[in-house]
XYZ file of C-alpha atoms in Angstrom:
574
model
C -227.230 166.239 192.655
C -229.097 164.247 189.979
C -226.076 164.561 187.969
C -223.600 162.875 191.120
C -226.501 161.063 191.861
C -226.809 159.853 188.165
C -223.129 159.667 187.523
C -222.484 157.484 190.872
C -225.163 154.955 189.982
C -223.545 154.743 186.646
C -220.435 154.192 188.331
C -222.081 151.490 190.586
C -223.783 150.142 187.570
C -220.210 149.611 185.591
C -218.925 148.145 188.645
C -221.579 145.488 189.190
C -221.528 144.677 185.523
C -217.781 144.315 186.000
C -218.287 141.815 188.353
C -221.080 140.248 186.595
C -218.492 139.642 183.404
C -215.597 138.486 185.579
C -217.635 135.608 187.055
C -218.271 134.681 183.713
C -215.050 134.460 182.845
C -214.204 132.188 185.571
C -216.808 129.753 184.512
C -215.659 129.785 180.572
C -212.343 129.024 181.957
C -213.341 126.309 184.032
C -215.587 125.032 181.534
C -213.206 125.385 178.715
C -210.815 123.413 180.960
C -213.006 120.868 181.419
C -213.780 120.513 177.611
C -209.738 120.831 176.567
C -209.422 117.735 179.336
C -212.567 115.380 177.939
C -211.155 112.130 175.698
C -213.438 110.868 173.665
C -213.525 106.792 174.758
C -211.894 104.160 172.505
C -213.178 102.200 169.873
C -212.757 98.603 170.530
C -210.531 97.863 167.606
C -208.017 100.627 169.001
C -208.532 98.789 172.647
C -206.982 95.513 171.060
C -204.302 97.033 168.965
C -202.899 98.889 172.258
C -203.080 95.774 174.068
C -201.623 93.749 171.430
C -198.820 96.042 170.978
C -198.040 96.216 174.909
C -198.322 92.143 175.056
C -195.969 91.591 171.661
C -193.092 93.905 173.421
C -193.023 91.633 176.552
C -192.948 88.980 174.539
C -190.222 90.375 172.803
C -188.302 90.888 176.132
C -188.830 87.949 177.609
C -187.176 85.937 174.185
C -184.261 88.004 174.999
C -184.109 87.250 178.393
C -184.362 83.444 178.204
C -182.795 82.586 175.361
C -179.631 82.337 175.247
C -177.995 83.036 172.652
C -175.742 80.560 170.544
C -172.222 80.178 170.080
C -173.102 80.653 166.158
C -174.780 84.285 166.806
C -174.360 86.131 163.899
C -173.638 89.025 165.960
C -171.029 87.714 168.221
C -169.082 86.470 164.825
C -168.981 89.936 163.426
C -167.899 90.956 166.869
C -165.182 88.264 166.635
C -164.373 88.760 163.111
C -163.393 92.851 163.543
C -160.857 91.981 166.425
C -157.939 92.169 164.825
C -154.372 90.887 166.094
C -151.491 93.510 167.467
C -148.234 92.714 168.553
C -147.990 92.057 172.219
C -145.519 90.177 174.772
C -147.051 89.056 178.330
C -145.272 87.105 180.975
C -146.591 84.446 183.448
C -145.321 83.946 187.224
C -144.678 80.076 188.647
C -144.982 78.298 185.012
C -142.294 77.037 182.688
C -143.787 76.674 179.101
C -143.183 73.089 177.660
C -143.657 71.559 173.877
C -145.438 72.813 171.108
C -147.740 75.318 171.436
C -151.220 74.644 170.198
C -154.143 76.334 168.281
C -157.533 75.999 168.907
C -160.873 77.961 168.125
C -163.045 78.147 170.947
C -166.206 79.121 168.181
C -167.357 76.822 165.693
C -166.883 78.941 163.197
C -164.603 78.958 160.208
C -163.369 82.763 160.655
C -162.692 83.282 164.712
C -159.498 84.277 165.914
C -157.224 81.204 167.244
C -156.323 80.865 170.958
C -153.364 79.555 172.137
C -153.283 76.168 174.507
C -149.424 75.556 176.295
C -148.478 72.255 178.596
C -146.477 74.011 181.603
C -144.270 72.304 184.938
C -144.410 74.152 188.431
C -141.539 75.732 189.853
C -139.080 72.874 190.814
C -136.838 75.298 192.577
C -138.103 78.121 194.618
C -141.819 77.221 194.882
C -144.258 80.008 196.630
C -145.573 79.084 200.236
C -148.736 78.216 198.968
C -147.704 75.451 197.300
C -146.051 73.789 200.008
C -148.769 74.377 201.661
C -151.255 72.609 199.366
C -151.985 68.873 200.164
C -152.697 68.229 196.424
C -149.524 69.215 194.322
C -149.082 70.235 191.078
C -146.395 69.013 188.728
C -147.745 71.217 185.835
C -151.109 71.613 183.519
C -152.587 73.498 180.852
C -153.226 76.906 180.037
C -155.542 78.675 177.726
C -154.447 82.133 176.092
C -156.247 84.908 174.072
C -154.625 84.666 170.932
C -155.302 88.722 170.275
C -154.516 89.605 173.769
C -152.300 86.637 175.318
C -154.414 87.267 178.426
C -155.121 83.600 180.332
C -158.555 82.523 179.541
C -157.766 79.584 181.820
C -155.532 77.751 183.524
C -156.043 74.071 184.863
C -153.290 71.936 187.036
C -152.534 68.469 186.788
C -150.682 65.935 188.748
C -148.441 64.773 186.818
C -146.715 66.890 184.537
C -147.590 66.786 181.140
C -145.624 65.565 178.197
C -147.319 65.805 174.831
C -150.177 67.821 173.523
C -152.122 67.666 170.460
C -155.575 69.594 170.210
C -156.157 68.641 166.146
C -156.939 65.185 166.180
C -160.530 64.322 167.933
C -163.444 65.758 169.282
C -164.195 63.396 172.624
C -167.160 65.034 173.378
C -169.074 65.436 169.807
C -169.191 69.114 170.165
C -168.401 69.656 166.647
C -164.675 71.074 167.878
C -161.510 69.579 168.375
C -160.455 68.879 172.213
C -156.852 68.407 173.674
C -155.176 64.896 174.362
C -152.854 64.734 176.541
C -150.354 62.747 177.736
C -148.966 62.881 181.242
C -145.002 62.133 182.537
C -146.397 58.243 183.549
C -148.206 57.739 180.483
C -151.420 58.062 181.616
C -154.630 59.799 179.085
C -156.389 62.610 179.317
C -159.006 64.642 177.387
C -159.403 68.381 177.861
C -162.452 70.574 175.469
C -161.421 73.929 174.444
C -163.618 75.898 177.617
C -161.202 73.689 179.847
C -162.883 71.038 181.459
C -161.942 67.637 181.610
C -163.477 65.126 179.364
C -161.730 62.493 181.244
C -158.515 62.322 183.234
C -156.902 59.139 184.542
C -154.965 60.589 187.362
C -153.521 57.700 188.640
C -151.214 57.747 191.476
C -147.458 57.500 191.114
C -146.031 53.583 191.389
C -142.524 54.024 190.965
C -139.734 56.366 189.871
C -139.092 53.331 187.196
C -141.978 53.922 185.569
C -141.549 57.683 185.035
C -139.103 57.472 181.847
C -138.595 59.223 178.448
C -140.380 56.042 176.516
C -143.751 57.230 176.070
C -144.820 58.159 173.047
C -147.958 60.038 171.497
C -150.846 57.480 170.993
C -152.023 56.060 167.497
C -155.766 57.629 166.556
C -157.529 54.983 164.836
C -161.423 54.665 163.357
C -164.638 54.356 165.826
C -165.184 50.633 166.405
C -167.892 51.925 169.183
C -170.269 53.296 167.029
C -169.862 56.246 169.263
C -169.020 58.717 166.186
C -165.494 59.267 168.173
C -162.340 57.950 166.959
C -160.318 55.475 169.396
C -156.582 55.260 170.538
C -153.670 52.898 170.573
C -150.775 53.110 173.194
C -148.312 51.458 174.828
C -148.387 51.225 178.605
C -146.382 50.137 181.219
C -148.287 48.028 184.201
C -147.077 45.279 186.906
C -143.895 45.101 185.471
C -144.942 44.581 181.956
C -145.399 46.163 178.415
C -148.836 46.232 176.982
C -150.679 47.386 173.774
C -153.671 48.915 174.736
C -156.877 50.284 173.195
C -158.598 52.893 174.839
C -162.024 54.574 174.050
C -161.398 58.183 172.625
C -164.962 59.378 174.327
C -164.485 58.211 177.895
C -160.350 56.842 177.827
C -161.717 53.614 179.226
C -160.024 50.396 178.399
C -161.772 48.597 175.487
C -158.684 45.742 174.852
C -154.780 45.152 175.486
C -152.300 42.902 174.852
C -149.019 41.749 176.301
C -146.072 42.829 174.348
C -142.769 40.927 174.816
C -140.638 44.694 175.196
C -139.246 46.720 177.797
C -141.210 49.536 176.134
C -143.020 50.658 172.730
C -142.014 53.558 171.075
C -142.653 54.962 167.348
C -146.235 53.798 167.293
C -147.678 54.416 163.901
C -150.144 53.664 160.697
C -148.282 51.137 158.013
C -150.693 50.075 155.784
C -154.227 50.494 156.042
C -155.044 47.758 158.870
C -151.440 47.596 159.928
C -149.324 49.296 162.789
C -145.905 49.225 163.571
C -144.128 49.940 166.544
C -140.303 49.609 167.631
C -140.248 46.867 170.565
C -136.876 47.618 172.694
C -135.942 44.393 174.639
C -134.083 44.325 177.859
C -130.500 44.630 176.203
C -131.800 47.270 174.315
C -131.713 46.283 171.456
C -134.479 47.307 169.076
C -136.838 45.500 167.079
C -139.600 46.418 164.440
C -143.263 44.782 164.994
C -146.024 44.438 162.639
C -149.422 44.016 163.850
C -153.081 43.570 162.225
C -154.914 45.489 163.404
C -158.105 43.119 162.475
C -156.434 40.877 165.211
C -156.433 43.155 167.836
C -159.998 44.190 167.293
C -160.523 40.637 167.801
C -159.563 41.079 171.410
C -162.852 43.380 172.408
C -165.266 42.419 174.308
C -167.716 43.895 171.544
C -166.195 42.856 168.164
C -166.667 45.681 165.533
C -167.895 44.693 161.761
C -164.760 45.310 160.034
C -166.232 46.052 156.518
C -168.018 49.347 158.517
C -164.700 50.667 160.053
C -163.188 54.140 158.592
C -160.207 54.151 156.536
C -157.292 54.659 158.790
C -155.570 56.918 155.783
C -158.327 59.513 156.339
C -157.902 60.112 160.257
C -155.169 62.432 160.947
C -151.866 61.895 163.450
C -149.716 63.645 165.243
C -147.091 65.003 163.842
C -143.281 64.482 164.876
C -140.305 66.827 163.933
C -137.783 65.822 161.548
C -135.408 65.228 163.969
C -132.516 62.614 163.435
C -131.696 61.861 166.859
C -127.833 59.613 167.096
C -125.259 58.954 169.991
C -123.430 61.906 169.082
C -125.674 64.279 167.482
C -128.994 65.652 166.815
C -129.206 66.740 163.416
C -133.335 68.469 162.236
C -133.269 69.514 158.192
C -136.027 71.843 156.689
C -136.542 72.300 152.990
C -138.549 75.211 151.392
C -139.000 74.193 147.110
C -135.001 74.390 146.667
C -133.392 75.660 149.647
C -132.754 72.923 152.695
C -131.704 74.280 155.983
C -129.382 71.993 158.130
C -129.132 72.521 161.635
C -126.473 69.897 163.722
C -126.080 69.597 167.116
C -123.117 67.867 168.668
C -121.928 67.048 172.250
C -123.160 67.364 175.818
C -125.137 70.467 176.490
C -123.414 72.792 177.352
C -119.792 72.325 177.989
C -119.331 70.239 174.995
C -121.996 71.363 172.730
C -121.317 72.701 169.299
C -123.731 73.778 166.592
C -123.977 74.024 162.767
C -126.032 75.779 160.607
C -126.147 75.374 157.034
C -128.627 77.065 154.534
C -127.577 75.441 151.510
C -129.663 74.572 147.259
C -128.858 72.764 144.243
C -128.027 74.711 141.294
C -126.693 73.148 137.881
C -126.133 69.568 139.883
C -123.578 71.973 142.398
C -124.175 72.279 146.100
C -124.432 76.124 146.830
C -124.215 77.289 150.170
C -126.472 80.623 151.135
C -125.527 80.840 154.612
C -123.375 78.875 156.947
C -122.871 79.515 160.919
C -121.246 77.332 163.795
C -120.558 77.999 167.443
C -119.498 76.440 170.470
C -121.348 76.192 173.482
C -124.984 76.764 171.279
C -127.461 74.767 170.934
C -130.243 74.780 167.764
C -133.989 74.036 168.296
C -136.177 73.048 165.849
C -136.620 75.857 162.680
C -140.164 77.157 161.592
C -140.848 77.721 158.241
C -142.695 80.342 156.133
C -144.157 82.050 153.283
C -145.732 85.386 152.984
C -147.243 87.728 150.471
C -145.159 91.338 150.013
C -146.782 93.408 147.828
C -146.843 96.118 150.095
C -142.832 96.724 149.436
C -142.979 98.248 146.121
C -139.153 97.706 145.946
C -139.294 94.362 145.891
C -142.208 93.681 143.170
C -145.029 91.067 143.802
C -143.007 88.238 144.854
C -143.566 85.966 147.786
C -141.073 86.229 150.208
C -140.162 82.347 152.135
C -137.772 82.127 155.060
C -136.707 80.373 157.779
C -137.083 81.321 161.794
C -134.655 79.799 164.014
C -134.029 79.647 167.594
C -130.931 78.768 169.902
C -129.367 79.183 173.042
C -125.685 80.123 173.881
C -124.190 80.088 177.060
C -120.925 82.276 178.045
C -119.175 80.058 180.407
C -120.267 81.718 183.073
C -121.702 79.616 186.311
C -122.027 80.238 189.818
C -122.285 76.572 191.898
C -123.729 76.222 195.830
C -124.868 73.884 198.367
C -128.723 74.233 198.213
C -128.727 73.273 201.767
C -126.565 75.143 203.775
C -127.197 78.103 201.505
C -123.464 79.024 201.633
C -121.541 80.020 198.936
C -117.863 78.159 198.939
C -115.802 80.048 196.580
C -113.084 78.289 194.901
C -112.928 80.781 191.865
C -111.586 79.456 188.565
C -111.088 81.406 185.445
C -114.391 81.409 183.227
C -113.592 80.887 179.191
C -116.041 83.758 178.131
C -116.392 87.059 180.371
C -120.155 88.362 180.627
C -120.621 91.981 180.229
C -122.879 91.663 183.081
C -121.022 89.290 185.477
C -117.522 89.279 187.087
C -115.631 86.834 184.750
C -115.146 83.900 187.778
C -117.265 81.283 189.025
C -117.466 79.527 192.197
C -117.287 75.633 192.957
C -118.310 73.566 195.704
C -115.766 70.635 196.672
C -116.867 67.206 196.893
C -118.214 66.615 200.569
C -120.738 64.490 201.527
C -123.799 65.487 202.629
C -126.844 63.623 203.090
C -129.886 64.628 200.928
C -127.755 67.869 200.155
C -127.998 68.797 196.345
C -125.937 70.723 194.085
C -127.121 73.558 192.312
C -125.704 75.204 189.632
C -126.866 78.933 188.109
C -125.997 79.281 184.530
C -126.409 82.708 182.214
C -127.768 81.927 179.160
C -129.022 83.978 175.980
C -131.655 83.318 173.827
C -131.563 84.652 170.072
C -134.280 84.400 167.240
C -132.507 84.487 163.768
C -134.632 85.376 160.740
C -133.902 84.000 157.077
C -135.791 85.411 154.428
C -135.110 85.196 150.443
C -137.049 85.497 147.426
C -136.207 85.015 143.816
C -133.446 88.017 143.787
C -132.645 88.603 147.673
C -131.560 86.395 150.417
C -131.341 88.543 154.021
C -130.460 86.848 157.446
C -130.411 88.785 160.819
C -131.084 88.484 164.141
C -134.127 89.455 165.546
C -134.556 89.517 168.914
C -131.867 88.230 172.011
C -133.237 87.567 175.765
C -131.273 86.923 178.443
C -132.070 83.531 180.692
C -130.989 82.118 183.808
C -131.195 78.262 184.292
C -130.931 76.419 187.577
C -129.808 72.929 187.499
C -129.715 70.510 190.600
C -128.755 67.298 190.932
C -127.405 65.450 194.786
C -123.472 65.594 195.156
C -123.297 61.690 194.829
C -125.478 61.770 191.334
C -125.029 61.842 187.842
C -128.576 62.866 187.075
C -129.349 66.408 186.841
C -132.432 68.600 186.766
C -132.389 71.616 184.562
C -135.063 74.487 185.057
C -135.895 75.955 182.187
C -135.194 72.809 180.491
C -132.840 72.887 177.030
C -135.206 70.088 176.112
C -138.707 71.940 176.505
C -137.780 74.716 173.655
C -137.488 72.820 170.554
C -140.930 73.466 170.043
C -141.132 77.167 170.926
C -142.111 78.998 167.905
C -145.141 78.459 165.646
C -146.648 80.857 162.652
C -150.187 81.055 162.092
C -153.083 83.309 161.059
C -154.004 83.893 164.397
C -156.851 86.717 163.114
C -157.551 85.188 160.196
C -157.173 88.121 158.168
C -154.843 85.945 156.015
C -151.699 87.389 157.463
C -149.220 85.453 159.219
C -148.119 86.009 163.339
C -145.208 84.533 164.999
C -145.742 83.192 168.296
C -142.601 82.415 170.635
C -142.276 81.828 174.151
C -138.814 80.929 176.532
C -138.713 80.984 180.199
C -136.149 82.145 182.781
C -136.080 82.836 186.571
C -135.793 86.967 187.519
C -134.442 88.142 190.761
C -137.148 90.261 192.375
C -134.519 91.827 194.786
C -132.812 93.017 191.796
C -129.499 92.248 194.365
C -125.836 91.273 193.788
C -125.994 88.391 196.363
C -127.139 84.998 194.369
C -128.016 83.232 197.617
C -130.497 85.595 198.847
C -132.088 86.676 196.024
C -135.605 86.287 195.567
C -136.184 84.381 192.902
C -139.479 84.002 190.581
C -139.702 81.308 187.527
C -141.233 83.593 184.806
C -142.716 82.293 181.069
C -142.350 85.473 178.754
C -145.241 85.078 175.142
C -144.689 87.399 172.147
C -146.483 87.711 169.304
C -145.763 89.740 166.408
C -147.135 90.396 162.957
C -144.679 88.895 160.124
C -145.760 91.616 157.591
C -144.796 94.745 159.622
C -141.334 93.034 160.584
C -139.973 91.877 157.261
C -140.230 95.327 155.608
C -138.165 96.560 158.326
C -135.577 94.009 157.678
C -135.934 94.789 153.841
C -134.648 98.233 154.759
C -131.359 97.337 155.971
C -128.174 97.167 154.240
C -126.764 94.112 154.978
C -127.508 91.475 151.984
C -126.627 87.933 151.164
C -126.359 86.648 147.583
């Protein structure tokens, strides 16, 4: 019994101490919980560096968030300066390019990819509802377009419809970057920057049909006699039945002087001498005559006469820039001369019935005339040539040299038209013989006969083709082929008991329609074209009805991966 007895208190006793040692391991863990969780407090040098680190990265975020950050960032220009140019072709609904297409840089700085600035006119035939619709219309305007992408970066309408363009003459608002003058279909000045707003624009309203003509020129640019750090203009203008000179503030377009001008109108406005202009007066027989003019006189005429001995140099301020186009009665002849070779391009006769072109690509060699290259055609017209030069050294073949060429564009029309009463909307088929048979029309066209209808016009369709021919030589080589053909429908108009006729697109808009530049700048050249042609939407065999859309068509393509592909072919001229 002692031994049960003795062996059950043991047993108790284990079991109490048991317990004993497991409460004491609760408390060690609580207490070495509580010691594992104790911080030490901070020292009050470590209390200011926390805070000052806290308080220097709101600062930092705030300087982020306020300040803007400059056209100049270093950041956005490498940004900028990786994007490099890929061939692309876009088109654009309700706009028929116009004129020379422009460059402009919308960053101040030296390396940024060009954009591309066009003058455009509305629709004139089949314009969308909301146009009619709109109490305000538009004759045309500007647009703005990505140079790498040819997306529209923006697009601003005008009243009137534009005539000339020139973005690389003056900075109206002292921005440090050219801006876009512009000159309207009545003669009237505006200003546009390169993020498209409007510097100034003297919208006028219309006066008369007289005054609308083909007689304005692009202004003079001439030095800053406002002390306004912006160059002024000279232009003729046409106002209460007279012909004036006038000199206009290149910052705000506001009149600063004029004077009367004894002329029907002033064309061929430009720098003689150093304080001289000259301009041809045409007098009411038309007959032509040259004028001189001081310009130290017509300073005189300001309200605020300018010291003269503080004026610029007129020979430093640049001008626009005409084509070389010889312009006669009968023809319209444009030469183009790279170091020896001269390319000749004539026009003759009426567009397009009578209208025959000739092409020569001719040099001088040992006092002889040699002739590269000739082409003529009937019923084509020539625009204006571009010229280039580019570095090959990627065609092994062909050694180091620089290769030089010539672009060209012209139109050619088949013979094929298709006439109808705009009014009535009913065709009246009198079907003659066409000269030339399109592949894609049935060789006939149909006439309207001569009624009389009151404010009933006459509109004509007309198929037309487009073609880009590409010269190139160097000093071994000479290549010419054709690059690229697009086909073109024109609608002209004009009332049955008229003369005058309204083309859309216009023969007279394209001369312009190529330009090469570094677009990139990664010291490469691009080729930049553009035509424009109305596209039946109901893809439908019945002209009337058709659903017609006015279309502008951009492409762009790189010069260097084109030419090696011509250098491939077979087909060479000596």
């Amino acid at each position: 019994m002692k031994e049960n007895m003795l062996s059950t208190s043991t047993s108790n006793s284990s079991f109490l101490n048991a317990g004993n040692y497991a409460d004491l391991d609760d408390q060690m863990t609580i207490l070495d919980c509580e010691t594992r969780n104790f911080h030490r407090p901070m020292s009050k040098v470590r209390k200011m560096a926390f805070i000052a680190s806290i308080v220097s990265i709101f600062f930092v975020l705030i300087i982020f968030l306020l300040l803007p950050c400059n056209k100049n960032c270093v950041s956005k220009h490498h940004i900028t300066k990786l994007t490099k140019t890929i061939n692309w072709m876009r088109n654009y609904e309700n706009v028929e390019f116009k004129g020379k297409i422009n460059t402009i840089r919308t960053l101040n700085v030296e390396n940024t990819p060009l954009n591309l600035i066009f003058m455009y006119r509305s629709d004139k035939f089949f314009p969308n509802s909301d146009v009619k619709k709109s109490k305000q219309k538009s004759s045309g305007g500007i647009i703005k377009l990505n140079g790498n992408s040819g997306e529209i970066v923006w697009k601003n309408e005008m009243t009137n419809e534009p005539r000339y363009l020139d973005c690389s003459l003056i900075d109206c608002n002292k921005n440090g970057r050219k801006d876009c003058l512009i000159i309207d279909d009545y003669g009237q000045l505006a200003c546009i920057d390169d993020t498209g707003h409007w510097i100034y624009y003297n919208s006028n309203s219309k006066n008369t049909k007289q005054e609308r003509q083909e007689i304005y020129d692009f202004p003079l640019i001439i030095p800053d006699l406002t002390s306004d750090e912006v160059f002024e203009i000279i232009m003729g203008s046409y106002k209460n039945n007279a012909t004036y000179l006038a000199l206009l503030s290149g910052s705000n377009g506001k009149l600063l002087a004029e004077e009367i001008q004894n002329c029907s109108y002033i064309h061929k406005l430009q720098l003689d001498t150093e304080y001289v202009i000259k301009f041809i007066c045409v007098v009411k027989d038309n007959t032509e005559q040259q004028i001189f003019k001081n310009l130290t006189d017509f300073y005189a005429l300001m309200s605020k006469k300018p010291k003269i001995a503080k004026i610029q140099s007129t020979s430093s301020i640049p001008q626009h820039e005409y084509a070389d186009k010889f312009v006669s009665a009968k023809s319209q002849t444009t030469v183009t001369k790279i170091f020896d070779k001269e390319l000749k391009i004539e026009n003759k006769g009426s567009w397009p019935r009578e209208s025959k072109m000739i092409l020569k690509l001719t040099s001088i060699e040992n006092g002889i005339k040699k002739i590269h290259y000739n082409y003529s055609g009937s019923k084509i017209y020539g625009f204006i040539p571009v010229k280039f030069s580019v570095n090959m050294t990627s065609i092994k073949s062909h050694g180091s040299d620089n290769i030089y060429g010539f672009i060209v564009k012209f139109w050619t029309w088949n013979g094929t038209e298709i006439s109808y009463n705009s009014e009535k909307r009913k065709m009246k088929r009198e079907v003659n013989q066409v000269e030339k048979s399109s592949k894609n029309m049935k060789s006939q066209r149909s006439n309207f006969t001569n009624q009389t209808y009151n404010n009933v016009y006459k509109t004509k369709l007309r198929y037309l083709k487009e073609t880009i021919l590409l010269i190139v030589f160097n000093s071994t080589h000479m290549k010419a082929e054709n690059t690229s053909q697009s086909n073109i429908i024109q609608f002209c108009q004009n009332p049955i008991d008229s003369l005058e006729t309204m083309c859309q697109p216009d023969l007279k808009y394209q001369d312009n329609s190529l330009i090469i530049a570094d677009i990139d700048n990664d010291g490469s050249k691009e080729l930049v074209s553009f035509y424009s042609t109305f596209v039946d939407e109901n893809h439908g065999n019945n002209i009337i009805n058709s659903r017609w859309k006015l279309k502008s068509f951009v492409q762009l393509f790189k010069l260097e991966t084109e030419l090696p592909k011509l250098y491939r072919s077979d087909y060479d001229i000596f």
